[in-house]
Coordinates of C-alpha atoms and ligand atoms in Angstrom, one line a residue:
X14 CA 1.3 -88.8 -33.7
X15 CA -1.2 -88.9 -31.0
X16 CA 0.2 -91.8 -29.1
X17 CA 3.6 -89.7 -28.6
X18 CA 1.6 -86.5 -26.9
X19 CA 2.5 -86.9 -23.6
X20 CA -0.1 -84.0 -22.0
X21 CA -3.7 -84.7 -21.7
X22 CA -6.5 -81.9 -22.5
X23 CA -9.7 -80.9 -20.0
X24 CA -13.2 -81.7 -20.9
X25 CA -15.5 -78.4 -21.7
X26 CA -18.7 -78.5 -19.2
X27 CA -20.5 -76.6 -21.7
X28 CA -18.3 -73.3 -22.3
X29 CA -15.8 -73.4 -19.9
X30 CA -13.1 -73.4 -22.6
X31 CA -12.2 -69.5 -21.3
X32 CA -11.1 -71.9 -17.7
X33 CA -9.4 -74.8 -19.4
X34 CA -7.6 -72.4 -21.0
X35 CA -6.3 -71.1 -17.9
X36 CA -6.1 -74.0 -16.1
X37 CA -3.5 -75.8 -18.5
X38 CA -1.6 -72.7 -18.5
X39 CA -1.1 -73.1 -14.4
X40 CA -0.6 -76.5 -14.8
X41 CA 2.7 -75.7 -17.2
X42 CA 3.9 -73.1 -15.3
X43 CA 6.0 -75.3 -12.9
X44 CA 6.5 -72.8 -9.7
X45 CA 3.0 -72.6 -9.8
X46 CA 2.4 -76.2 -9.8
X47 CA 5.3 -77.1 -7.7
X48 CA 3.7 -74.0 -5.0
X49 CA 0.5 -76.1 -5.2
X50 CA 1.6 -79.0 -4.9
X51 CA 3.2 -78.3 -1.9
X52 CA -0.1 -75.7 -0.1
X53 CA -0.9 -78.3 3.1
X54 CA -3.7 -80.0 2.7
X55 CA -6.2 -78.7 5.3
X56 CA -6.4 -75.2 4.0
X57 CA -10.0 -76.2 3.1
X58 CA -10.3 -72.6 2.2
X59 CA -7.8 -72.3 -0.4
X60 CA -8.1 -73.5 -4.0
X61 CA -5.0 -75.3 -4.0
X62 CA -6.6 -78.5 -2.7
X63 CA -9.1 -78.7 -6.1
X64 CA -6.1 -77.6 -8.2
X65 CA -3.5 -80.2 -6.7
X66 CA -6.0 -82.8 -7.0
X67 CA -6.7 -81.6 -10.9
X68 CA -2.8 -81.5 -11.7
X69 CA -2.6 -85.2 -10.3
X70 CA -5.0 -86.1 -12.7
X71 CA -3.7 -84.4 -15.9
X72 CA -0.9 -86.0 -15.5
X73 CA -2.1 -88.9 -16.4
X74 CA -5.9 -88.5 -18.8
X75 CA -8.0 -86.2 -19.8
X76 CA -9.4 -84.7 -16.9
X77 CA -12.8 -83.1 -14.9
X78 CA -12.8 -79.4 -13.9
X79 CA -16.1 -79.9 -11.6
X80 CA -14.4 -79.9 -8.2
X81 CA -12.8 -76.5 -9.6
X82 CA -16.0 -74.5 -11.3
X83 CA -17.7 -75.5 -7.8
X84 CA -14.8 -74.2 -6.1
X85 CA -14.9 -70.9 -8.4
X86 CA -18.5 -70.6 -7.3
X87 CA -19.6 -71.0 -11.7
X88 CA -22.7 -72.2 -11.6
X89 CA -24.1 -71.5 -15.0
X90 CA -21.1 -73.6 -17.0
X91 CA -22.7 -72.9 -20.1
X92 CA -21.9 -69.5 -20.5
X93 CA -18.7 -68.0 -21.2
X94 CA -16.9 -65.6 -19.2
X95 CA -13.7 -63.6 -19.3
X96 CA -10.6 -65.9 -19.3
X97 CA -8.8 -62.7 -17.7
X98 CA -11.0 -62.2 -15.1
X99 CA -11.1 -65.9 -13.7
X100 CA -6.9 -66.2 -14.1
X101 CA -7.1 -63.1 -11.6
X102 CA -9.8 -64.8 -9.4
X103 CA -7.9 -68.3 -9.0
X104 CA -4.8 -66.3 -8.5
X105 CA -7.1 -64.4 -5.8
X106 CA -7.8 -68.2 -3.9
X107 CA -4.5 -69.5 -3.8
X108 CA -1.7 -69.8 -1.2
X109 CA 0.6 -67.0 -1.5
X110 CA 3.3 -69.0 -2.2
X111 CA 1.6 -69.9 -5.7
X112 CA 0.3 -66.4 -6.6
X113 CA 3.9 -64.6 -5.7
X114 CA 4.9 -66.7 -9.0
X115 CA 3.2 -63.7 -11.1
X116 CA 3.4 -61.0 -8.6
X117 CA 5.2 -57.9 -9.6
X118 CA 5.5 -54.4 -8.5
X119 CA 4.8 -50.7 -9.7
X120 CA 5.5 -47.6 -8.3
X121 CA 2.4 -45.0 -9.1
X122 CA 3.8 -41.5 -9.1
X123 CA 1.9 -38.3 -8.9
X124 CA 3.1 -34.9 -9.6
X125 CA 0.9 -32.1 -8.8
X126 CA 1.0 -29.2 -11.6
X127 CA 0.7 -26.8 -8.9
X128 CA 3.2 -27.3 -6.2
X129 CA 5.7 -30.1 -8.0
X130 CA 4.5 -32.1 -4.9
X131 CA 5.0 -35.5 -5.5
X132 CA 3.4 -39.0 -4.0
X133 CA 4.4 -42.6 -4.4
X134 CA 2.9 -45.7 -3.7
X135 CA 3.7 -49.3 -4.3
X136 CA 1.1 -51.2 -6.3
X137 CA 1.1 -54.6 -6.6
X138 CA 0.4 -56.6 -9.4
X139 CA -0.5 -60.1 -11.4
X140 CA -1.0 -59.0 -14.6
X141 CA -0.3 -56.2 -16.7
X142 CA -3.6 -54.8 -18.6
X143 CA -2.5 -53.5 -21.6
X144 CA -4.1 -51.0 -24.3
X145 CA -4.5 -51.9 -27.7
X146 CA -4.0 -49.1 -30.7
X147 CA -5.2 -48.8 -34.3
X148 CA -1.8 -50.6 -35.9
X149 CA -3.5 -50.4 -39.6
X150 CA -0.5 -47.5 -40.8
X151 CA 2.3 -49.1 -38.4
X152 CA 2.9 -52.0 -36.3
X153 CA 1.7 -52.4 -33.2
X154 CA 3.8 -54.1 -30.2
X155 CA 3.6 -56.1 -26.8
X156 CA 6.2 -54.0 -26.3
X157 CA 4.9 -50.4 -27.7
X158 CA 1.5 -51.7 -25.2
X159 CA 3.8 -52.0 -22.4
X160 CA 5.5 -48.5 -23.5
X161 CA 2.3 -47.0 -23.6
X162 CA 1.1 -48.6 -20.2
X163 CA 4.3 -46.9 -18.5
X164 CA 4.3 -43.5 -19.9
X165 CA 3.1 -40.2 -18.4
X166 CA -0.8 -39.9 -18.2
X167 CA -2.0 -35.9 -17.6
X168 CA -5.0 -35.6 -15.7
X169 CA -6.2 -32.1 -17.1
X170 CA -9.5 -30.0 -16.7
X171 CA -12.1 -32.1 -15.4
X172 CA -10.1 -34.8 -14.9
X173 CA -7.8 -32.8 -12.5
X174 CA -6.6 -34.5 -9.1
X175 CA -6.7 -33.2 -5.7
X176 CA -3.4 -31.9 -4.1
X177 CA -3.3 -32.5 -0.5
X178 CA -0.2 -29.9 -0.3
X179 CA -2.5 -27.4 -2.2
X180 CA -5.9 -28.8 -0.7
X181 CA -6.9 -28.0 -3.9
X182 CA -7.6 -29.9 -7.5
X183 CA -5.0 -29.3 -10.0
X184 CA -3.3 -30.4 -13.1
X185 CA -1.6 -34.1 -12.2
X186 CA 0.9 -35.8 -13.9
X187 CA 0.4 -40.0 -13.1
X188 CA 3.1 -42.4 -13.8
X189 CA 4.0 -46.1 -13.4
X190 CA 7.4 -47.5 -13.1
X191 CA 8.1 -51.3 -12.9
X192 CA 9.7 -51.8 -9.5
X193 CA 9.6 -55.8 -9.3
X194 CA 9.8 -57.3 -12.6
X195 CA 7.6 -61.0 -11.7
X196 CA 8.7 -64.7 -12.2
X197 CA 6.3 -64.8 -14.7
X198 CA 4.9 -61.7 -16.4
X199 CA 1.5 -62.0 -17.7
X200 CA 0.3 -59.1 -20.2
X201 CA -3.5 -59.2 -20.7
X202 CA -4.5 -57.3 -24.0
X203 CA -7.6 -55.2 -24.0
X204 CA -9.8 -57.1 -26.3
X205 CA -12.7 -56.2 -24.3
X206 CA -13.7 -52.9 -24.1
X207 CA -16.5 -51.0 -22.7
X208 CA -18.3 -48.7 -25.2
X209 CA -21.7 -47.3 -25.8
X210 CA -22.7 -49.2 -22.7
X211 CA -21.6 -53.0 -23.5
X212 CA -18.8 -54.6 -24.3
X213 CA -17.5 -55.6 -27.5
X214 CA -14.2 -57.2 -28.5
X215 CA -11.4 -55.2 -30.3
X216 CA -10.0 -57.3 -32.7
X217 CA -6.6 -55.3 -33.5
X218 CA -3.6 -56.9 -34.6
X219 CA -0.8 -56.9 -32.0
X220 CA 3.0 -58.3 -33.1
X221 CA 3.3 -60.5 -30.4
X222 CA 7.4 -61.2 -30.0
X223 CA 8.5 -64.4 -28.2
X224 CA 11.4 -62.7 -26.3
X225 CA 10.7 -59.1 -24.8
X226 CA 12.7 -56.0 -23.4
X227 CA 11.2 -54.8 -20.1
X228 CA 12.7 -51.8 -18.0
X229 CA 15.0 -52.2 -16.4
X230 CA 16.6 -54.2 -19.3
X231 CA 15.1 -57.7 -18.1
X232 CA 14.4 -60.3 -20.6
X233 CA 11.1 -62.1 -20.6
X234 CA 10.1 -65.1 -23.0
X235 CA 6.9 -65.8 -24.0
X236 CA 5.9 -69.3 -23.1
X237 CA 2.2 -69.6 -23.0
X238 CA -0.6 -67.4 -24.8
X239 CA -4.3 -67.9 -24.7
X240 CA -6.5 -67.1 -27.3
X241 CA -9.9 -65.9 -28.1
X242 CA -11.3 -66.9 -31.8
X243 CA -14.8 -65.1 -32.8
X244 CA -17.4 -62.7 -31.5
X245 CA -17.7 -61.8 -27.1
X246 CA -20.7 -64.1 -26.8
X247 CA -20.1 -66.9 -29.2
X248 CA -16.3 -67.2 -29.0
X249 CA -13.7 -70.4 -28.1
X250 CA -10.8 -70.1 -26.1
X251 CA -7.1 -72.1 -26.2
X252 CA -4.1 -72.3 -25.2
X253 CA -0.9 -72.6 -26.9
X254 CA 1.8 -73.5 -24.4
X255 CA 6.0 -74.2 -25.0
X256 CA 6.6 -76.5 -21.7
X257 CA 9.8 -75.7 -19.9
X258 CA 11.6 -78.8 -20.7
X259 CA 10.7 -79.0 -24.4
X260 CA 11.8 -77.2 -27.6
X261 CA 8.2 -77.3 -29.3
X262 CA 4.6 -76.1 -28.9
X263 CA 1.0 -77.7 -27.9
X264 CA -1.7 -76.3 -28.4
X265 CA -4.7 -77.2 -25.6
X266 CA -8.1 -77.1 -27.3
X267 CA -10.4 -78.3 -24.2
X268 CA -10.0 -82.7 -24.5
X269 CA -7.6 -81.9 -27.3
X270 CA -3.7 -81.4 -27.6
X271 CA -1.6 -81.7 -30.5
X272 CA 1.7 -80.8 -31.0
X273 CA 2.5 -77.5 -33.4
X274 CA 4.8 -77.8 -36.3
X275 CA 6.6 -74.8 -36.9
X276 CA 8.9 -72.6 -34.2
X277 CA 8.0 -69.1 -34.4
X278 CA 9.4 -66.1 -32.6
X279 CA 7.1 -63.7 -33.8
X280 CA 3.4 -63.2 -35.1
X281 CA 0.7 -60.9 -35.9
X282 CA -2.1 -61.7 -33.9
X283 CA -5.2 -60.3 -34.0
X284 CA -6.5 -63.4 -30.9
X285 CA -3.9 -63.7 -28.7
X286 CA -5.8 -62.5 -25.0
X287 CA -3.4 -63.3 -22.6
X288 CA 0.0 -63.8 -22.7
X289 CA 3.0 -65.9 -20.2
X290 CA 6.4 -64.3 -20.3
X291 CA 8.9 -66.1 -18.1
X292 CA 11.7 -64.1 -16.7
X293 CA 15.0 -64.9 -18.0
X294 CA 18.1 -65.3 -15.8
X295 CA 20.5 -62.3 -16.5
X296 CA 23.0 -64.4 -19.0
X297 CA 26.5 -64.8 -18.0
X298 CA 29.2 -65.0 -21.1
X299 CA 31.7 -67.2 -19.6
X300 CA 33.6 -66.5 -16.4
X301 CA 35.0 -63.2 -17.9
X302 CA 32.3 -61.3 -17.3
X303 CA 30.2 -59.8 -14.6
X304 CA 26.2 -60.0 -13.8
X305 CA 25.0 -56.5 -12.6
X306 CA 24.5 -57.3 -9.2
X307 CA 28.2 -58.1 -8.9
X308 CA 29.1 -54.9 -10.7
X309 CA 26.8 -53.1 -7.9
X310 CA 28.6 -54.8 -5.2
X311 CA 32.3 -53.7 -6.4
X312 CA 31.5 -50.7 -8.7
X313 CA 32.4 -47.9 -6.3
X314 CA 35.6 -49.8 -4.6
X315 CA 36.9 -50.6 -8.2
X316 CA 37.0 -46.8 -9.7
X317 CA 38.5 -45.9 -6.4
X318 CA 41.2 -48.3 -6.7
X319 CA 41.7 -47.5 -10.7
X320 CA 41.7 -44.0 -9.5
X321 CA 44.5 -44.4 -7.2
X322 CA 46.7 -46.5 -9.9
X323 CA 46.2 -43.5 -11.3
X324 CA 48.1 -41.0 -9.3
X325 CA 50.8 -43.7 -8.3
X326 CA 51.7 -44.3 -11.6
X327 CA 51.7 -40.1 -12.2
X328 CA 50.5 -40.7 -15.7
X329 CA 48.4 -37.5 -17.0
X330 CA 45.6 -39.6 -17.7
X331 CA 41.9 -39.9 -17.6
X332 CA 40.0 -42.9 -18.0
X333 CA 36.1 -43.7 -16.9
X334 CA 34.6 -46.9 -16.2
X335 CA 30.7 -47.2 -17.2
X336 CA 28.5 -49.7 -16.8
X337 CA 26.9 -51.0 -20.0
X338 CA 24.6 -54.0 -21.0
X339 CA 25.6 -55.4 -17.7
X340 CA 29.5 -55.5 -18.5
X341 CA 32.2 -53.3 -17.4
X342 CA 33.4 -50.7 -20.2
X343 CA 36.6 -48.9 -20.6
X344 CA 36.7 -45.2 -21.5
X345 CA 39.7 -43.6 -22.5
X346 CA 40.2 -39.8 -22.7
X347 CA 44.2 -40.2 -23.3
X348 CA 46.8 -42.8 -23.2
X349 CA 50.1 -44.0 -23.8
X350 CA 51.5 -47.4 -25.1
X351 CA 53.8 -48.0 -21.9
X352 CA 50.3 -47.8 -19.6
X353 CA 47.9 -49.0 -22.2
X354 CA 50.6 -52.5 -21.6
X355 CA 51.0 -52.0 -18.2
X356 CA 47.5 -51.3 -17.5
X357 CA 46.2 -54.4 -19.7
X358 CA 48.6 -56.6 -18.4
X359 CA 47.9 -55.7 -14.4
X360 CA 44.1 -54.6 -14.2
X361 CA 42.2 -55.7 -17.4
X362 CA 43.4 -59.4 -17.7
X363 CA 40.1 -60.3 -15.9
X364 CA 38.2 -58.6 -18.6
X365 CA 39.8 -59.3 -21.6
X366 CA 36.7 -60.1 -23.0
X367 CA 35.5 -57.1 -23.0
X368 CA 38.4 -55.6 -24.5
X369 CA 37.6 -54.8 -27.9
X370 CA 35.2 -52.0 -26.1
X371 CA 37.8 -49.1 -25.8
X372 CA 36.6 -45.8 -27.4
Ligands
ZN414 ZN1 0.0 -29.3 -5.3

């Protein structure tokens, strides 16, 4: 079994599993690879020179992180530290190139109580940090955390913000909107929280779904997770990644990798940490139908030509066009055999797919 495993693990310094983790996870995600693979050598000051040199190497044996930890500026290699935290500092040292693989974009929107007076500002992003919720009476999502992350927050009574069209504090209502939906989407869950001045680790079970809604409607599939098993200070971190070109799973335990047996596309997980969603490419059903940007392009010219059909034909008759999952509708508010023929045979023949839609 061993012999067929075609990717090699990364030996643990002492407890650098939390990096290793990490580090295959980059490794897999091919853009990012590919990005730093390509960063020109003589950006000493860039990590993409330690990471290229690291890829090189696990692609063919088990492989040494010490060029990397020095890099990172970890000195003290055995102690653990926050998987999270150092995927958002390597992204933080690389070329652009590689860290625009995981960049997305919010919009932040304030409403002031007071006046209506609204701001907006684009935040950009690498990861999504997402709140976890007692799930023990229902379950729990990555897409109810992502729901919750998005919805309305009031800032109320001592939490009130200031209104510069008031210059005064008021009521605020905060919001975030996903403007750029990234290559990859990484969603951190918030197993470590600060309370009673330390951290511990919130162990609640998420159901973590292998292929996920975001809004606007874009599909994401999950295609890496890392883990954390145990307590904050004496935990272990790995990595279970689906590489792009394969149908199965491997799971990266430091020096270790085996292949998983069963396919899953859900779980309850009560240790997945971090988790890799690859945008999926809007799906076209055959040449009959239409990807939303086309329908963008040629929405307004094609109701103003069905419009005119409309009065050349001087039928009394209504019909809408809507826009729904991405494919042209037909709505009907009256009809009559002769143009329902007519109006198949000349206009809808491109979307006779479709068809079966009318209501
Ligand atoms: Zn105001």
């Amino acid at each position: 079994m061993k012999q067929d495993i075609k990717y090699y693990g990364l030996r643990n310094q002492g407890a650098t599993c939390y990096l290793n983790s990490i580090l295959q996870v980059l490794f897999m995600t091919k853009e990012f690879r590919e990005a730093v693979e390509r960063c020109p050598i003589d950006h000493k000051d860039r990590i993409d020179v330690q990471l290229h040199s690291l890829f090189e190497s696990l692609k063919e044996r088990t492989s040494e992180t010490r060029d990397v930890t020095r890099k990172l500026g970890i000195e003290r290699v055995y102690e653990q530290y926050d998987s999270g935290q150092y995927f958002e500092k390597i992204l933080s040292m690389v070329s652009d190139e590689a860290s625009k693989v995981f960049k997305g974009n919010l919009t932040h929107r304030t409403v002031c109580g007071g006046c209506s007076a609204h701001t907006e500002e684009d935040v950009p992003f690498w990861y999504l940090s997402l709140p976890l919720m007692d799930s023990s009476d229902k379950n729990y999502s990555v897409e109810d955390a992502i729901e919750e992350f998005l919805k309305d927050s009031e800032f109320n009574g001592d939490d009130q913000l200031y209104c510069d069209e008031c210059e005064e504090k008021h009521d605020t209502t905060v919001k975030y909107k996903l403007k750029h939906n990234p290559e990859v989407l990484m969603l951190l869950l918030k197993r470590f929280v600060y309370q009673r001045r330390s951290y511990i680790k919130d162990s609640h079970a998420v159901d973590v779904y292998y292929t996920i809604n975001v809004p606007e409607n874009q599909t994401y599939e999950l295609y890496a997770l890392v883990e954390h098993f145990g307590t904050l200070k004496g935990g272990h971190y790995t990595a279970r990644i689906k590489p792009q070109d394969e149908e199965g799973w491997f799971e990266f335990n430091d020096s270790s990798v085996t292949m998983m047996s069963q396919q899953e596309t859900f779980e309850r997980s009560q240790s997945a940490y971090l988790l890799f969603y690859r945008k999926k490419s809007k799906k076209k059903t055959g040449f009959l139908s239409f990807n939303t940007g086309f329908i963008s392009r040629w929405f307004s010219k094609v109701n103003f030509l069905w419009f005119s059909f409309v009065i050349v034909s001087g039928c009394a008759l209504v019909f809408l066009i809507k826009r729904r999952n991405n494919f042209l509708h037909f709505v009907y508010a009256s009809d009559t055999v002769s143009f329902r023929l007519y109006f198949n045979r000349l206009f809808a023949f491109p979307f006779l797919g479709h068809l079966p839609h009318f209501n």
